[in-house]
Tab-separated table of C-alpha atoms in Angstrom:
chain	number	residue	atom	x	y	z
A	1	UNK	CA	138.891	-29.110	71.917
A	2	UNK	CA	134.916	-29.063	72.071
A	3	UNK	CA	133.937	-25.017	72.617
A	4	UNK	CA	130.668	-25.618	74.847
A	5	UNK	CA	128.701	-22.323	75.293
A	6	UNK	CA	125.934	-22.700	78.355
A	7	UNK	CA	123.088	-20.445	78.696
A	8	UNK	CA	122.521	-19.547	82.249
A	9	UNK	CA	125.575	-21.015	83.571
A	10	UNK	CA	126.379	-19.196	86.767
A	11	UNK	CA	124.800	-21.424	89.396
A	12	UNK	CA	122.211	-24.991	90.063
A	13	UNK	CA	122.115	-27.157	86.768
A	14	UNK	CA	123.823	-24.796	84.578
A	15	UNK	CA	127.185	-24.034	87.259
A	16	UNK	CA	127.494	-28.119	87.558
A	17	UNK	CA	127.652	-28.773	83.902
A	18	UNK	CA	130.126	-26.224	82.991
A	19	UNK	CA	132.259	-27.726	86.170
A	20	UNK	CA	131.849	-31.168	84.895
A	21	UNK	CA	132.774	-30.222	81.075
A	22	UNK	CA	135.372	-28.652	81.610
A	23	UNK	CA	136.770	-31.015	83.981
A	24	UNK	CA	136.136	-33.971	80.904
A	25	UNK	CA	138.014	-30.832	78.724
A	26	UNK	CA	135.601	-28.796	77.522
A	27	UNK	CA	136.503	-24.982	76.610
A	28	UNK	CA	133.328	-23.582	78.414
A	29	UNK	CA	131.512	-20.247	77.965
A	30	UNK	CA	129.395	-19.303	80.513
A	31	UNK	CA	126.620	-17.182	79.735
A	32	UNK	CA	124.687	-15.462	82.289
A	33	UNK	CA	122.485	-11.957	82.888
A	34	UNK	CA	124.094	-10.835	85.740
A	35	UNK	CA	128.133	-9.917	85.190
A	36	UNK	CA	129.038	-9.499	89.146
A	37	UNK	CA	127.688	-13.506	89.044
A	38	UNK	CA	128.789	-14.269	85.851
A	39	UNK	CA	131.982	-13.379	86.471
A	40	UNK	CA	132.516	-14.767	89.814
A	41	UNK	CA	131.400	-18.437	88.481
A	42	UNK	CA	133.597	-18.551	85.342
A	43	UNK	CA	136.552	-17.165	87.345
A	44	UNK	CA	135.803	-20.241	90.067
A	45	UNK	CA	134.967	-22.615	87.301
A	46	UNK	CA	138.088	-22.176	84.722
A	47	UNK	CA	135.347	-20.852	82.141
A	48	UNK	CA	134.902	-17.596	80.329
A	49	UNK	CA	132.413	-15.496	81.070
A	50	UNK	CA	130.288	-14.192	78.415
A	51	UNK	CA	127.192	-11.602	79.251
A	52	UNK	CA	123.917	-13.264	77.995
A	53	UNK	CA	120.217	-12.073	79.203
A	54	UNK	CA	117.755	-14.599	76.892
A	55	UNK	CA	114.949	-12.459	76.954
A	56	UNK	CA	116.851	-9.154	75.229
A	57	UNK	CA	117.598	-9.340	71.313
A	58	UNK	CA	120.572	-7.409	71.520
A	59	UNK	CA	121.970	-9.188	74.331
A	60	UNK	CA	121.304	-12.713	72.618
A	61	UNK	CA	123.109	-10.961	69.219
A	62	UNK	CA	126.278	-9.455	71.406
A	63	UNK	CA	126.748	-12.794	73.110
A	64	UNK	CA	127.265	-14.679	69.652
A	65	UNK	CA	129.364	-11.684	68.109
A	66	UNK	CA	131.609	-12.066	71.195
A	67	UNK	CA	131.900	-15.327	70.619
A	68	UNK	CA	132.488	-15.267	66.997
A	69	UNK	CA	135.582	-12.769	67.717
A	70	UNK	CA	137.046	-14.514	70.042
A	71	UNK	CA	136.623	-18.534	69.203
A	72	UNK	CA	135.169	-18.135	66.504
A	73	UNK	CA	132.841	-21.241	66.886
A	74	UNK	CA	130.455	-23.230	69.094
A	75	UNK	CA	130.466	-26.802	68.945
A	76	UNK	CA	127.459	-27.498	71.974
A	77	UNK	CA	125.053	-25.413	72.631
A	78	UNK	CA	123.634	-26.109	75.678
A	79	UNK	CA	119.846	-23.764	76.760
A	80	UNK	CA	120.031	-24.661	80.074
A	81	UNK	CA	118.405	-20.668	81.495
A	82	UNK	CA	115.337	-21.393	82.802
A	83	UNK	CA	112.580	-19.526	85.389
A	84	UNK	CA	109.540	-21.466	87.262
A	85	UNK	CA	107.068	-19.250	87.485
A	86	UNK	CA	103.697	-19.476	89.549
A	87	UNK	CA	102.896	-22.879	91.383
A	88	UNK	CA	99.486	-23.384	92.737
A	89	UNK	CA	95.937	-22.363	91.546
A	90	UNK	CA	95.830	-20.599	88.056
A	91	UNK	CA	92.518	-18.919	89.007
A	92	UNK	CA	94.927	-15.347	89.209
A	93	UNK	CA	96.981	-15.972	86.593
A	94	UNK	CA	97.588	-13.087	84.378
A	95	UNK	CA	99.292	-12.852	80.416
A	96	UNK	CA	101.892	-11.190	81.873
A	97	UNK	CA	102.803	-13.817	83.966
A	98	UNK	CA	102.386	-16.449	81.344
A	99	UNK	CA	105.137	-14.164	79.115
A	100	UNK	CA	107.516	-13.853	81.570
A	101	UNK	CA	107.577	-17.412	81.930
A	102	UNK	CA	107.749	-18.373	77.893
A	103	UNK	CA	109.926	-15.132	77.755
A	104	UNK	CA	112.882	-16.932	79.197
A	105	UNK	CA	111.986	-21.017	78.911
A	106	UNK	CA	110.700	-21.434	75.024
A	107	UNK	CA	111.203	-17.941	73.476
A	108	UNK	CA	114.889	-17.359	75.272
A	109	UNK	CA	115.524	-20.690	73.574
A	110	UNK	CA	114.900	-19.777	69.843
A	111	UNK	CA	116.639	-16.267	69.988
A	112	UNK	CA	119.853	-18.247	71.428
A	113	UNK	CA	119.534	-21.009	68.921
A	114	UNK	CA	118.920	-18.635	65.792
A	115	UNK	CA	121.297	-16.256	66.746
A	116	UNK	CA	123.980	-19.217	67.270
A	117	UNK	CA	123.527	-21.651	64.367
A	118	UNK	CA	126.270	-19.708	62.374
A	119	UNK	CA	128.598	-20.518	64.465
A	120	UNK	CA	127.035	-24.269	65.119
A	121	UNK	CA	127.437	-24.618	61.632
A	122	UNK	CA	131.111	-23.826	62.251
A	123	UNK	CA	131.412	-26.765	64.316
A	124	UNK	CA	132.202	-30.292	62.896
A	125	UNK	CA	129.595	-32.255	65.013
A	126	UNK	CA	127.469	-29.327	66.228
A	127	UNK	CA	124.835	-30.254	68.652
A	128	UNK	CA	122.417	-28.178	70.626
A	129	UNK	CA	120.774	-29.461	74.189
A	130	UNK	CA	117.391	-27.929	75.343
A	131	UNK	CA	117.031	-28.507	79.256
A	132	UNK	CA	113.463	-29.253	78.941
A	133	UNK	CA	111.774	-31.388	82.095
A	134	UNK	CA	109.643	-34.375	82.624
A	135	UNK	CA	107.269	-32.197	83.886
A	136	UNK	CA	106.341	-31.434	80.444
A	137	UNK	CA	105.168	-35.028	79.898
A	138	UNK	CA	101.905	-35.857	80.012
A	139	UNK	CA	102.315	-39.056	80.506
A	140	UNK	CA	104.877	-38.309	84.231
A	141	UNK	CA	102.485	-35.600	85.168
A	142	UNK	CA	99.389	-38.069	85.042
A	143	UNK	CA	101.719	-41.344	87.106
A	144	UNK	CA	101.089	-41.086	90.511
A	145	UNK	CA	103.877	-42.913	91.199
A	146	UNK	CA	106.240	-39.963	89.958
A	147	UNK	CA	107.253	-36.714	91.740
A	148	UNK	CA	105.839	-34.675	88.580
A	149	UNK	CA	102.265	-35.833	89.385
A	150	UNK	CA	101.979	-33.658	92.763
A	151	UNK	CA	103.269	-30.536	91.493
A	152	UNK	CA	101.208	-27.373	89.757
A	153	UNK	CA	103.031	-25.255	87.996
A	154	UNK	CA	101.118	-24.276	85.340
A	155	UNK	CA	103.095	-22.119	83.200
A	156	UNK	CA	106.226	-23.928	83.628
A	157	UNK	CA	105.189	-27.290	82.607
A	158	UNK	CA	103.330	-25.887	79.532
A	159	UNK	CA	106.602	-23.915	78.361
A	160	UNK	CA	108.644	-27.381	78.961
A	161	UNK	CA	105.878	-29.352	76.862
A	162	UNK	CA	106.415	-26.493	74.271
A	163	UNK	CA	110.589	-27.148	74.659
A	164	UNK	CA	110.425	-30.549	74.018
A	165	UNK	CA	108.102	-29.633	70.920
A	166	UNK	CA	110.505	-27.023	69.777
A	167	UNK	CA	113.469	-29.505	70.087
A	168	UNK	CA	111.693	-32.300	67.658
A	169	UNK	CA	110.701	-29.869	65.133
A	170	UNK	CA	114.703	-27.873	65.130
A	171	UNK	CA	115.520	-32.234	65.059
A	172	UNK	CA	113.701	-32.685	61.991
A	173	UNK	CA	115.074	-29.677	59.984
A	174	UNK	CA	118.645	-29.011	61.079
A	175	UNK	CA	119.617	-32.198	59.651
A	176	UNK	CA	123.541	-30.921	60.440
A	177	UNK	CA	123.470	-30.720	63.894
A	178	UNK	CA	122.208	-32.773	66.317
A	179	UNK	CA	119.298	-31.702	68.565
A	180	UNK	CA	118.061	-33.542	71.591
A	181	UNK	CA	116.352	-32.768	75.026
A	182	UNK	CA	117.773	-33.343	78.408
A	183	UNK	CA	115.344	-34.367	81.820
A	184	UNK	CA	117.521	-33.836	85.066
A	185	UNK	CA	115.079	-34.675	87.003
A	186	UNK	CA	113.438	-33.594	90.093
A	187	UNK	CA	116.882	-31.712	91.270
A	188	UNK	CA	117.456	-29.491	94.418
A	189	UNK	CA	118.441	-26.281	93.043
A	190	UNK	CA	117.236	-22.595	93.811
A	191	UNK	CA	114.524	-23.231	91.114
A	192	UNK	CA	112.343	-26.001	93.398
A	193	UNK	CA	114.155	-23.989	96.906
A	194	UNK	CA	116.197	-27.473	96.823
A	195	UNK	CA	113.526	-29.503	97.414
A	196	UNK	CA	114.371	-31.980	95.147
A	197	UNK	CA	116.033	-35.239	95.857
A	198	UNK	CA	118.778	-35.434	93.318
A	199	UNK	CA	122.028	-33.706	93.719
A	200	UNK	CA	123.180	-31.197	90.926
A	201	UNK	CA	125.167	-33.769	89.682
A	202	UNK	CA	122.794	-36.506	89.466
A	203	UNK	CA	120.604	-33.886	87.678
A	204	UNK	CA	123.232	-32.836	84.698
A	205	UNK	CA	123.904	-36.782	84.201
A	206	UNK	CA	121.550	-36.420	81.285
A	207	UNK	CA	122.854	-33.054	80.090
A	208	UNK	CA	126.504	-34.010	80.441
A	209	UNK	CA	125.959	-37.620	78.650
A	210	UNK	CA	124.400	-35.608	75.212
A	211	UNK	CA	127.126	-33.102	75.416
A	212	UNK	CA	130.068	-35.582	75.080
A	213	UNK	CA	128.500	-38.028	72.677
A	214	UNK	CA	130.798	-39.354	69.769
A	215	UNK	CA	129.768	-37.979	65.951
A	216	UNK	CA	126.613	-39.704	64.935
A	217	UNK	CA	125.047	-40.148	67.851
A	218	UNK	CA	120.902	-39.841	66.991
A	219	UNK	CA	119.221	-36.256	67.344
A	220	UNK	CA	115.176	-35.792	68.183
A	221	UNK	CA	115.708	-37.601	71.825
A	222	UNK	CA	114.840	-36.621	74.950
A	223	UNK	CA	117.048	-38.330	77.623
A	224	UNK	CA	116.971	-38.266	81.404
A	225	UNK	CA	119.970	-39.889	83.111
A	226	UNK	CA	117.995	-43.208	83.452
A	227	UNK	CA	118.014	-43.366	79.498
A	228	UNK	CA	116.386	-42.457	76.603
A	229	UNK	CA	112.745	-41.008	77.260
A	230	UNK	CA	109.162	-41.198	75.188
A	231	UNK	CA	107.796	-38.358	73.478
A	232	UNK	CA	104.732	-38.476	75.814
């Protein structure tokens, strides 16, 4: 049975995956920061809760030792917890703000990932997902004809161009597990105040697809739930 371990998992994109996994029989694991959430969601969901805030070391570190006693491996890795940030004029922008932001979105994503790979490397076809968004593209973000071109959001388009960055370069050296992006799309969840017009589930198509590919599927890809994506 695939052991699928989902980093902010307790509602929006991160609630509907685990659902749809585990309904296609997935043994989920459903990290999130807050337990009285966390809890609640797994217990709804069929999945096991395990506590997991991205932005704390030892929190990241307990999360994998948990897992480690108790299955003992991961075989998807999905880093699906994710914060927007400031939308609007950067003119008041602040460092702070710009941390806060990479805290959780790029720098949550390599403590998770380093911290899991042993057990990854457990797995017979490992693979790790990175929920990045095609409003990291330069290319979407520049079409007027897409949703992505109307939006500012400074700091959280520039910490999903550095995701889908991230994801090529873990592609190009963790040649034993696969490594790909996921785009769900402009999705109504708490994140936009469900303004977007795709469903949750229309958003995880993309997420769901990479995490029940066969062994050998290809690695350094960035998919949306239209297909496969350019690097642009």
């Amino acid at each position: 049975m695939t052991i699928t371990f989902i980093t902010g998992a307790n509602k929006g994109l991160g609630r509907e995956t685990a659902r749809r996994l585990i309904g296609l029989g997935h043994t989920v694991l459903l990290g999130a920061r807050d337990p009285e959430l966390g809890r609640v969601a797994a217990a709804a969901l069929g999945a096991r809760y395990v506590p997991l805030d991205v932005t704390d070391d030892a929190s990241v570190a307990a999360a994998a030792a948990d897992v480690a006693a108790h299955e003992g491996r991961v075989d998807v890795l999905i880093n699906n917890a994710g914060v927007h940030g400031p939308v609007g004029d950067p003119s008041d922008l602040t460092a702070a703000d710009a941390l806060a932001v990479l805290d959780v979105n790029l720098i949550g994503v390599i403590r998770t990932t380093t911290a899991f790979l042993p057990l990854l490397r457990r797995s017979d076809d490992p693979a790790i997902i990175n929920v990045s968004s095609g409003m990291g593209s330069l290319a979407l973000t520049h079409d007027p004809d897409r949703p992505e071109s109307g939006v500012i959001a400074p700091l959280y388009t520039s910490s999903k161009a550095a995701l889908t960055m991230l994801t090529t370069q873990y592609a190009k050296a963790l040649k034993d597990i696969r490594v790909n992006a996921a785009d769900p799309g402009y999705t109504a969840t708490d994140l936009n105040g469900h303004s977007g017009p795709q469903t949750v589930t229309e958003g995880t198509d993309a997420i769901v697809s990479l995490a029940t590919e066969l062994p050998g599927a290809g690695t350094g890809r960035f998919v949306s739930r239209h297909g496969e994506m350019a690097w642009s």
